[in-house]
XYZ file of C-alpha atoms in Angstrom:
166
model
C -8.638 14.854 7.598
C -9.611 12.577 4.717
C -7.251 9.758 5.712
C -8.011 9.904 9.447
C -11.501 11.464 9.631
C -12.014 10.151 13.160
C -9.265 12.512 14.358
C -10.965 15.638 13.020
C -12.800 17.784 15.565
C -14.504 21.175 15.258
C -11.194 22.601 16.535
C -8.984 21.002 13.880
C -7.448 23.707 11.698
C -8.026 23.753 7.967
C -4.276 23.273 7.529
C -4.380 20.065 9.574
C -7.509 18.834 7.761
C -5.799 19.289 4.394
C -2.416 17.878 5.410
C -1.375 15.188 2.916
C -0.978 11.591 4.066
C 0.319 8.644 2.114
C -2.418 6.142 1.307
C -1.249 2.757 0.137
C -2.009 -0.917 0.496
C -1.910 -1.784 4.188
C -0.853 -5.414 3.555
C -3.410 -6.499 6.121
C -3.110 -9.561 8.297
C -6.745 -10.297 7.439
C -7.169 -8.778 3.942
C -10.758 -8.532 2.687
C -9.514 -8.142 -0.895
C -8.134 -11.697 -0.837
C -11.434 -13.167 0.347
C -13.487 -11.600 -2.455
C -11.213 -12.312 -5.436
C -12.968 -14.933 -7.585
C -9.802 -15.976 -9.447
C -7.342 -15.839 -6.537
C -5.437 -13.152 -8.421
C -5.094 -11.383 -5.073
C -3.303 -13.490 -2.494
C -1.249 -13.201 0.657
C 2.337 -14.435 0.684
C 3.852 -16.284 3.624
C 5.884 -13.151 4.494
C 2.661 -11.151 4.880
C 2.698 -9.157 1.637
C -0.651 -8.974 -0.137
C 0.088 -9.482 -3.813
C -1.623 -9.597 -7.189
C -1.112 -11.804 -10.173
C -2.190 -9.404 -12.903
C -2.421 -12.233 -15.419
C -5.165 -13.866 -13.332
C -7.071 -10.620 -12.728
C -10.315 -10.491 -14.719
C -11.026 -6.866 -13.848
C -14.164 -7.526 -11.780
C -13.058 -4.866 -9.262
C -14.446 -6.765 -6.256
C -11.138 -6.116 -4.498
C -11.534 -2.359 -5.011
C -14.931 -2.512 -3.328
C -13.661 -4.736 -0.505
C -10.614 -2.614 0.350
C -11.579 -0.203 3.130
C -8.428 1.863 2.495
C -9.000 2.917 -1.118
C -5.648 1.366 -1.964
C -6.463 -0.158 -5.335
C -6.969 1.322 -8.756
C -8.354 0.063 -12.026
C -6.497 0.583 -15.288
C -9.118 2.026 -17.605
C -6.358 2.812 -20.115
C -3.098 1.077 -20.958
C -0.631 2.496 -18.380
C 2.331 1.499 -20.544
C 1.525 4.297 -23.005
C 2.669 6.926 -20.494
C 6.013 5.246 -19.768
C 8.819 6.577 -21.982
C 11.272 3.822 -20.963
C 9.515 0.923 -19.200
C 11.709 -0.974 -16.747
C 12.071 -4.522 -18.138
C 12.548 -5.857 -14.587
C 9.164 -4.547 -13.461
C 6.054 -6.547 -14.339
C 4.090 -4.789 -17.070
C 0.615 -3.656 -16.096
C -2.168 -3.683 -18.637
C -5.540 -2.158 -19.370
C -8.497 -3.834 -17.672
C -6.784 -5.006 -14.484
C -6.554 -3.741 -10.925
C -3.260 -2.785 -9.360
C -1.941 -1.850 -5.941
C 1.239 -1.178 -3.995
C 3.387 -4.291 -3.724
C 6.166 -2.644 -1.709
C 8.180 -3.124 -4.931
C 8.387 -6.872 -4.455
C 10.774 -7.168 -7.416
C 13.224 -4.927 -5.526
C 12.734 -6.792 -2.238
C 13.655 -10.023 -4.047
C 17.140 -8.630 -4.723
C 17.657 -7.104 -1.272
C 16.609 -3.538 -2.106
C 14.016 -1.405 -0.331
C 10.796 -0.167 -1.957
C 11.518 2.684 -4.349
C 9.413 5.206 -2.402
C 11.452 4.511 0.752
C 14.742 4.785 -1.123
C 13.690 8.027 -2.827
C 12.576 9.483 0.498
C 15.936 8.622 2.070
C 17.828 10.169 -0.858
C 16.185 13.539 -0.340
C 16.563 13.254 3.433
C 12.912 13.544 4.349
C 12.944 10.469 6.624
C 9.179 10.104 6.339
C 9.180 6.446 5.286
C 10.749 3.425 6.955
C 10.450 -0.151 5.784
C 11.471 -3.474 7.232
C 10.614 -6.502 9.303
C 8.528 -5.460 12.313
C 9.138 -8.929 13.762
C 12.872 -8.206 14.043
C 13.394 -6.021 17.142
C 16.726 -4.755 15.797
C 15.310 -3.587 12.447
C 15.075 0.170 11.787
C 11.303 -0.017 11.431
C 10.890 -1.792 14.785
C 13.021 0.849 16.459
C 10.934 3.662 14.935
C 7.671 1.991 15.970
C 8.846 1.456 19.541
C 10.260 4.979 19.901
C 7.137 6.800 18.685
C 3.415 6.851 19.163
C 1.865 5.153 16.153
C -1.572 4.536 14.729
C -3.108 2.466 11.972
C -5.980 3.272 9.654
C -9.345 1.760 10.581
C -8.077 -0.989 12.913
C -11.644 -1.430 14.193
C -12.496 -3.245 10.933
C -10.486 -6.293 12.013
C -8.159 -6.234 8.998
C -5.054 -5.727 11.166
C -3.309 -3.297 8.794
C 0.493 -3.477 8.695
C 1.146 0.137 7.713
C 1.753 2.388 10.699
C 1.601 6.171 10.910
C 3.686 8.064 13.455
C 1.640 10.472 15.571
């Protein structure tokens, strides 16, 4: 209900209204967060991923305001304090900057899938699929073509690249 409010009717059960849905960066084709960033800390890569350079982020939070998906968060505290064993291969986040899902770009660089997708596959839930939608033989393309899918707020013109199976 909160993620897809336009699908809620007076006949939608409370159970359906409260059903959890994953909310993450939609890696939009036309990302408003990129347009508003005064330091170009938020940028779009040639492969379509919307990324952040946390060293360039000045913490203005314009990108949080611009994102219609609520996919960004501000580090009011140092997030490293809660990590017992920080992964040295993952870029360290700091207090005073914005962060977002990067589809685990450091894992993609070495041929691995995002950690959430891998974890989901390990427990057999099958709820997440990742890949190149431009490759018709990729698992994600097959899932998208075999199912009814929707995107969040496509009417905004952002062309989100995260799809939800109906």
